CSV table of C-alpha atoms in Angstrom, one decimal:
chain,number,residue,atom,x,y,z
A,423,MET,CA,-120.6,41.4,-1.6
A,424,ALA,CA,-120.9,40.2,-5.2
A,425,LYS,CA,-122.3,42.5,-7.8
A,426,TYR,CA,-123.9,41.5,-11.2
A,427,PHE,CA,-125.7,43.5,-14.0
A,428,TRP,CA,-129.3,42.7,-14.9
A,429,ASP,CA,-132.1,44.1,-17.0
A,430,GLY,CA,-134.4,44.7,-14.2
A,431,SER,CA,-136.5,41.7,-14.6
A,432,ARG,CA,-134.8,38.4,-15.5
A,433,VAL,CA,-131.4,37.4,-13.9
A,434,ALA,CA,-129.0,35.9,-16.3
A,435,ASP,CA,-128.4,32.2,-16.2
A,436,GLU,CA,-124.5,32.8,-15.7
A,437,THR,CA,-125.4,34.9,-12.7
A,438,LEU,CA,-127.6,32.3,-11.1
A,439,HIS,CA,-124.8,29.7,-11.8
A,440,HIS,CA,-122.2,32.0,-10.1
A,441,LEU,CA,-124.4,32.6,-7.1
A,442,GLN,CA,-125.6,28.9,-6.6
A,443,ASN,CA,-122.4,27.0,-7.8
A,444,VAL,CA,-119.5,29.1,-7.3
A,445,LEU,CA,-120.3,31.3,-4.2
A,446,ARG,CA,-122.9,28.8,-3.0
A,447,VAL,CA,-125.1,31.5,-1.3
A,448,ARG,CA,-127.3,30.6,1.6
A,449,VAL,CA,-130.7,32.0,2.6
A,450,GLY,CA,-130.1,35.4,4.2
A,451,GLU,CA,-127.0,36.4,2.1
A,452,LYS,CA,-127.0,39.5,0.1
A,453,PHE,CA,-125.7,40.4,-3.4
A,454,VAL,CA,-126.1,43.3,-5.7
A,455,LEU,CA,-127.9,43.7,-9.1
A,456,CYS,CA,-127.1,46.7,-11.1
A,457,ASP,CA,-129.2,47.9,-13.9
A,458,GLY,CA,-126.2,49.2,-15.8
A,459,ALA,CA,-127.4,52.8,-15.5
A,460,GLY,CA,-126.1,53.3,-12.1
A,461,LEU,CA,-128.8,52.1,-9.9
A,462,ASP,CA,-127.7,49.3,-7.4
A,463,CYS,CA,-130.2,46.9,-6.0
A,464,CYS,CA,-129.3,45.3,-2.9
A,465,CYS,CA,-130.8,41.7,-2.7
A,466,GLN,CA,-131.2,39.2,-0.1
A,467,VAL,CA,-131.7,35.4,-0.9
A,468,ILE,CA,-135.1,34.0,0.5
A,469,ARG,CA,-135.0,30.6,-1.1
A,470,LEU,CA,-132.5,28.2,-2.7
A,471,LYS,CA,-134.8,25.8,-4.6
A,472,PRO,CA,-136.1,27.2,-6.8
A,473,PHE,CA,-133.7,30.3,-6.3
A,474,GLU,CA,-135.7,33.3,-4.9
A,475,PHE,CA,-134.6,36.8,-3.7
A,476,GLU,CA,-136.1,40.1,-2.7
A,477,VAL,CA,-134.7,43.6,-3.3
A,478,VAL,CA,-134.1,45.2,0.2
A,479,ASP,CA,-132.6,48.4,-0.9
A,480,GLN,CA,-131.7,50.6,-3.7
A,481,ASN,CA,-129.0,53.2,-4.1
A,482,LEU,CA,-127.2,55.0,-6.7
A,483,CYS,CA,-123.8,53.5,-7.5
A,484,SER,CA,-121.1,55.6,-5.8
A,485,SER,CA,-118.0,54.1,-7.6
A,486,GLU,CA,-118.3,56.1,-10.9
A,487,PHE,CA,-115.9,58.7,-12.0
A,488,GLY,CA,-117.5,62.2,-12.3
A,489,ARG,CA,-116.6,62.6,-15.9
A,490,LYS,CA,-116.9,60.3,-18.9
A,491,ILE,CA,-113.5,59.1,-20.0
A,492,THR,CA,-113.3,57.7,-23.6
A,493,LEU,CA,-110.1,55.8,-24.1
A,494,PHE,CA,-108.8,55.9,-27.7
A,495,GLN,CA,-106.4,52.9,-27.6
A,496,ALA,CA,-104.0,52.2,-30.5
A,497,VAL,CA,-104.5,48.6,-31.6
A,498,ILE,CA,-102.1,46.3,-30.1
A,499,LYS,CA,-101.6,42.5,-29.8
A,500,SER,CA,-104.8,40.8,-28.8
A,501,ASP,CA,-103.7,39.4,-25.5
A,502,LYS,CA,-102.3,42.8,-24.5
A,503,MET,CA,-105.5,44.4,-25.8
A,504,GLU,CA,-107.6,42.3,-23.5
A,505,TRP,CA,-105.4,43.4,-20.5
A,506,VAL,CA,-106.0,47.0,-21.4
A,507,VAL,CA,-109.8,46.6,-21.5
A,508,GLN,CA,-109.8,44.8,-18.2
A,509,LYS,CA,-107.6,47.4,-16.5
A,510,ALA,CA,-109.2,50.5,-18.2
A,511,VAL,CA,-112.8,49.4,-17.0
A,512,GLU,CA,-111.4,48.8,-13.5
A,513,LEU,CA,-110.0,52.3,-13.5
A,514,GLY,CA,-113.3,54.0,-14.5
A,515,VAL,CA,-113.3,54.4,-18.3
A,516,PHE,CA,-116.6,55.0,-19.9
A,517,ALA,CA,-115.9,53.7,-23.3
A,518,ILE,CA,-113.1,52.3,-25.4
A,519,VAL,CA,-112.3,52.8,-28.9
A,520,PRO,CA,-109.7,50.8,-30.8
A,521,VAL,CA,-107.7,53.0,-33.2
A,522,TYR,CA,-105.7,52.0,-36.2
A,523,THR,CA,-102.6,54.3,-36.3
A,524,GLU,CA,-99.8,54.3,-38.8
A,525,TYR,CA,-97.6,52.1,-36.4
A,526,SER,CA,-100.2,50.0,-34.7
A,527,ALA,CA,-101.1,46.3,-35.2
A,528,HIS,CA,-103.5,45.8,-38.1
A,529,PHE,CA,-105.2,42.6,-37.3
A,530,GLU,CA,-109.1,42.3,-37.6
A,531,ILE,CA,-109.9,43.5,-34.2
A,532,GLY,CA,-113.6,43.9,-35.1
A,533,LYS,CA,-114.0,40.1,-34.7
A,534,LYS,CA,-112.6,40.6,-31.1
A,535,ILE,CA,-115.2,43.2,-30.0
A,536,GLU,CA,-117.7,40.7,-28.6
A,537,ARG,CA,-114.9,39.0,-26.4
A,538,TYR,CA,-113.7,42.3,-25.3
A,539,GLN,CA,-117.1,43.4,-24.3
A,540,LYS,CA,-117.5,40.2,-22.1
A,541,ILE,CA,-114.2,41.1,-20.5
A,542,ALA,CA,-115.6,44.6,-19.9
A,543,LYS,CA,-118.7,43.3,-18.2
A,544,SER,CA,-116.8,40.9,-15.9
A,545,ALA,CA,-114.3,43.6,-14.9
A,546,ALA,CA,-117.1,46.1,-14.2
A,547,GLU,CA,-118.8,43.6,-12.0
A,548,GLN,CA,-115.7,42.9,-10.1
A,549,SER,CA,-114.8,46.6,-9.5
A,550,MET,CA,-118.3,47.4,-8.5
A,551,ARG,CA,-118.9,49.7,-11.4
A,552,GLY,CA,-122.4,51.2,-12.1
A,553,ILE,CA,-122.3,50.8,-15.9
A,554,ILE,CA,-120.8,48.5,-18.4
A,555,PRO,CA,-118.4,50.4,-20.6
A,556,GLN,CA,-118.9,49.9,-24.3
A,557,ILE,CA,-116.1,48.7,-26.6
A,558,LYS,CA,-116.7,50.3,-29.9
A,559,GLN,CA,-115.8,49.2,-33.3
A,560,PRO,CA,-112.4,50.2,-34.4
A,561,VAL,CA,-111.7,53.6,-36.3
A,562,ASN,CA,-108.7,55.0,-38.0
A,563,TRP,CA,-106.5,57.8,-36.6
A,564,ALA,CA,-108.1,60.6,-38.5
A,565,ASN,CA,-111.7,59.7,-37.4
A,566,SER,CA,-110.7,59.3,-33.8
A,567,LEU,CA,-109.7,62.9,-33.8
A,568,LYS,CA,-113.1,63.8,-35.5
A,569,ILE,CA,-115.3,62.1,-33.0
A,570,ALA,CA,-113.5,62.9,-29.7
A,571,ARG,CA,-115.2,65.2,-27.3
A,572,GLY,CA,-114.5,67.3,-24.1
A,573,THR,CA,-110.9,67.6,-22.9
A,574,LYS,CA,-108.4,66.0,-25.3
A,575,VAL,CA,-105.2,64.5,-23.9
A,576,VAL,CA,-102.7,62.1,-25.6
A,577,ALA,CA,-99.8,60.2,-23.8
A,578,HIS,CA,-96.9,60.9,-26.2
A,579,GLU,CA,-93.8,58.8,-26.2
A,580,LYS,CA,-91.5,62.0,-26.5
A,581,ALA,CA,-93.7,64.1,-24.0
A,582,ARG,CA,-90.7,64.7,-21.7
A,583,HIS,CA,-90.7,68.0,-23.6
A,584,PHE,CA,-94.3,68.6,-22.9
A,585,THR,CA,-96.8,68.9,-19.9
A,586,GLU,CA,-96.6,66.5,-17.1
A,587,PHE,CA,-99.8,65.1,-15.5
A,588,LYS,CA,-98.6,66.2,-12.3
A,589,THR,CA,-98.4,69.9,-13.2
A,590,MET,CA,-102.0,70.0,-14.5
A,591,ARG,CA,-104.8,71.3,-12.4
A,592,ALA,CA,-108.4,70.0,-12.1
A,593,VAL,CA,-109.6,73.0,-13.8
A,594,GLU,CA,-108.0,71.6,-17.0
A,595,PHE,CA,-110.5,68.6,-16.8
A,596,ASP,CA,-113.5,70.9,-16.1
A,597,GLN,CA,-115.5,69.5,-19.0
A,598,GLU,CA,-117.7,66.5,-18.5
A,599,GLU,CA,-115.9,64.4,-21.0
A,600,ILE,CA,-112.4,63.5,-21.4
A,601,SER,CA,-110.9,61.9,-24.6
A,602,LEU,CA,-107.6,60.0,-23.9
A,603,TRP,CA,-105.3,58.7,-26.7
A,604,ILE,CA,-102.7,56.0,-26.0
A,605,GLY,CA,-100.3,55.0,-28.9
A,606,PRO,CA,-99.0,51.7,-30.1
A,607,GLU,CA,-95.8,50.1,-29.4
A,608,GLY,CA,-94.1,52.0,-32.2
A,609,GLY,CA,-95.3,55.3,-30.9
A,610,PHE,CA,-97.0,58.0,-33.0
A,611,SER,CA,-95.8,59.0,-36.5
A,612,PRO,CA,-94.7,62.6,-37.3
A,613,GLN,CA,-97.8,63.2,-39.3
A,614,GLU,CA,-100.0,62.1,-36.4
A,615,THR,CA,-98.0,64.3,-34.0
A,616,THR,CA,-98.6,67.3,-36.2
A,617,GLN,CA,-102.3,66.5,-36.3
A,618,MET,CA,-102.4,66.5,-32.6
A,619,ASP,CA,-101.6,70.2,-32.5
A,620,GLU,CA,-104.2,70.8,-35.3
A,621,TYR,CA,-107.0,69.1,-33.3
A,622,GLY,CA,-105.9,70.8,-29.9
A,623,LEU,CA,-104.7,67.6,-28.0
A,624,CYS,CA,-102.8,68.3,-25.0
A,625,LYS,CA,-99.5,66.2,-24.9
A,626,VAL,CA,-98.6,64.7,-21.6
A,627,SER,CA,-95.9,62.6,-20.1
A,628,LEU,CA,-96.6,59.7,-17.8
A,629,THR,CA,-93.2,58.9,-16.4
A,630,ALA,CA,-89.5,59.9,-16.7
A,631,GLY,CA,-89.1,56.7,-18.7
A,632,VAL,CA,-90.9,54.8,-21.5
A,633,LEU,CA,-93.9,52.6,-20.7
A,634,ARG,CA,-95.1,49.6,-22.6
A,635,ALA,CA,-98.3,50.4,-24.7
A,636,GLU,CA,-100.5,48.2,-22.5
A,637,THR,CA,-99.1,49.8,-19.3
A,638,ALA,CA,-99.6,53.4,-20.5
A,639,ALA,CA,-103.4,53.3,-20.5
A,640,ALA,CA,-103.5,52.2,-16.8
A,641,ALA,CA,-101.0,54.8,-15.9
A,642,ALA,CA,-102.8,57.6,-17.7
A,643,LEU,CA,-106.2,56.9,-16.3
A,644,GLY,CA,-104.8,56.5,-12.7
A,645,GLN,CA,-103.2,60.1,-13.1
A,646,ILE,CA,-106.5,61.4,-14.5
A,647,TRP,CA,-108.0,60.2,-11.3
A,648,LEU,CA,-105.5,62.1,-9.2
A,649,VAL,CA,-105.8,65.5,-11.0
A,650,GLY,CA,-109.5,65.5,-11.9
């Protein structure tokens, strides 16, 4: 069943276009409209021209993770960043904050936020989310540490010497919010690694090997689902 977001009154033109011209829905068929705050409205088509529908049922979305995960993603190449946004949304992230680290890419990612937000909306619809995760304006490394909340976890490129996700227990994720850092292709600098300890970040490993920057976020989010 197709799912779309709406403001509770007017259905977006792109939604109507998709229903009528892509899915070619017929009278009696159903689709879901979500208010973006977790309420799903099951709708049934009652007329095609002009297009009309009625809400036949309402339920709280059941596909949201129990905790709010904010992904602090080090800025990487634009096409890879788009992939991270899409997959992170599919895997239940609450918000994504691009972070400029010492070794990250430093292009003007702020100009891409609108595009990333559209990708997030599409991914949220396809994965039947109850919210549209927000793509925040980029921050530097120091500020990311200051604004983070809840349980703080960082996937470190040398974390074979640190805690593995599989050894963690759900109690370690008992806070309502989780802040997750993923580094750039060049990894974290020595100074950034030292600051992780100062701010109480738990360093974790994801695999026995080394993952690409764009793969690490998906791997970490998947493992958080398993332990928390």
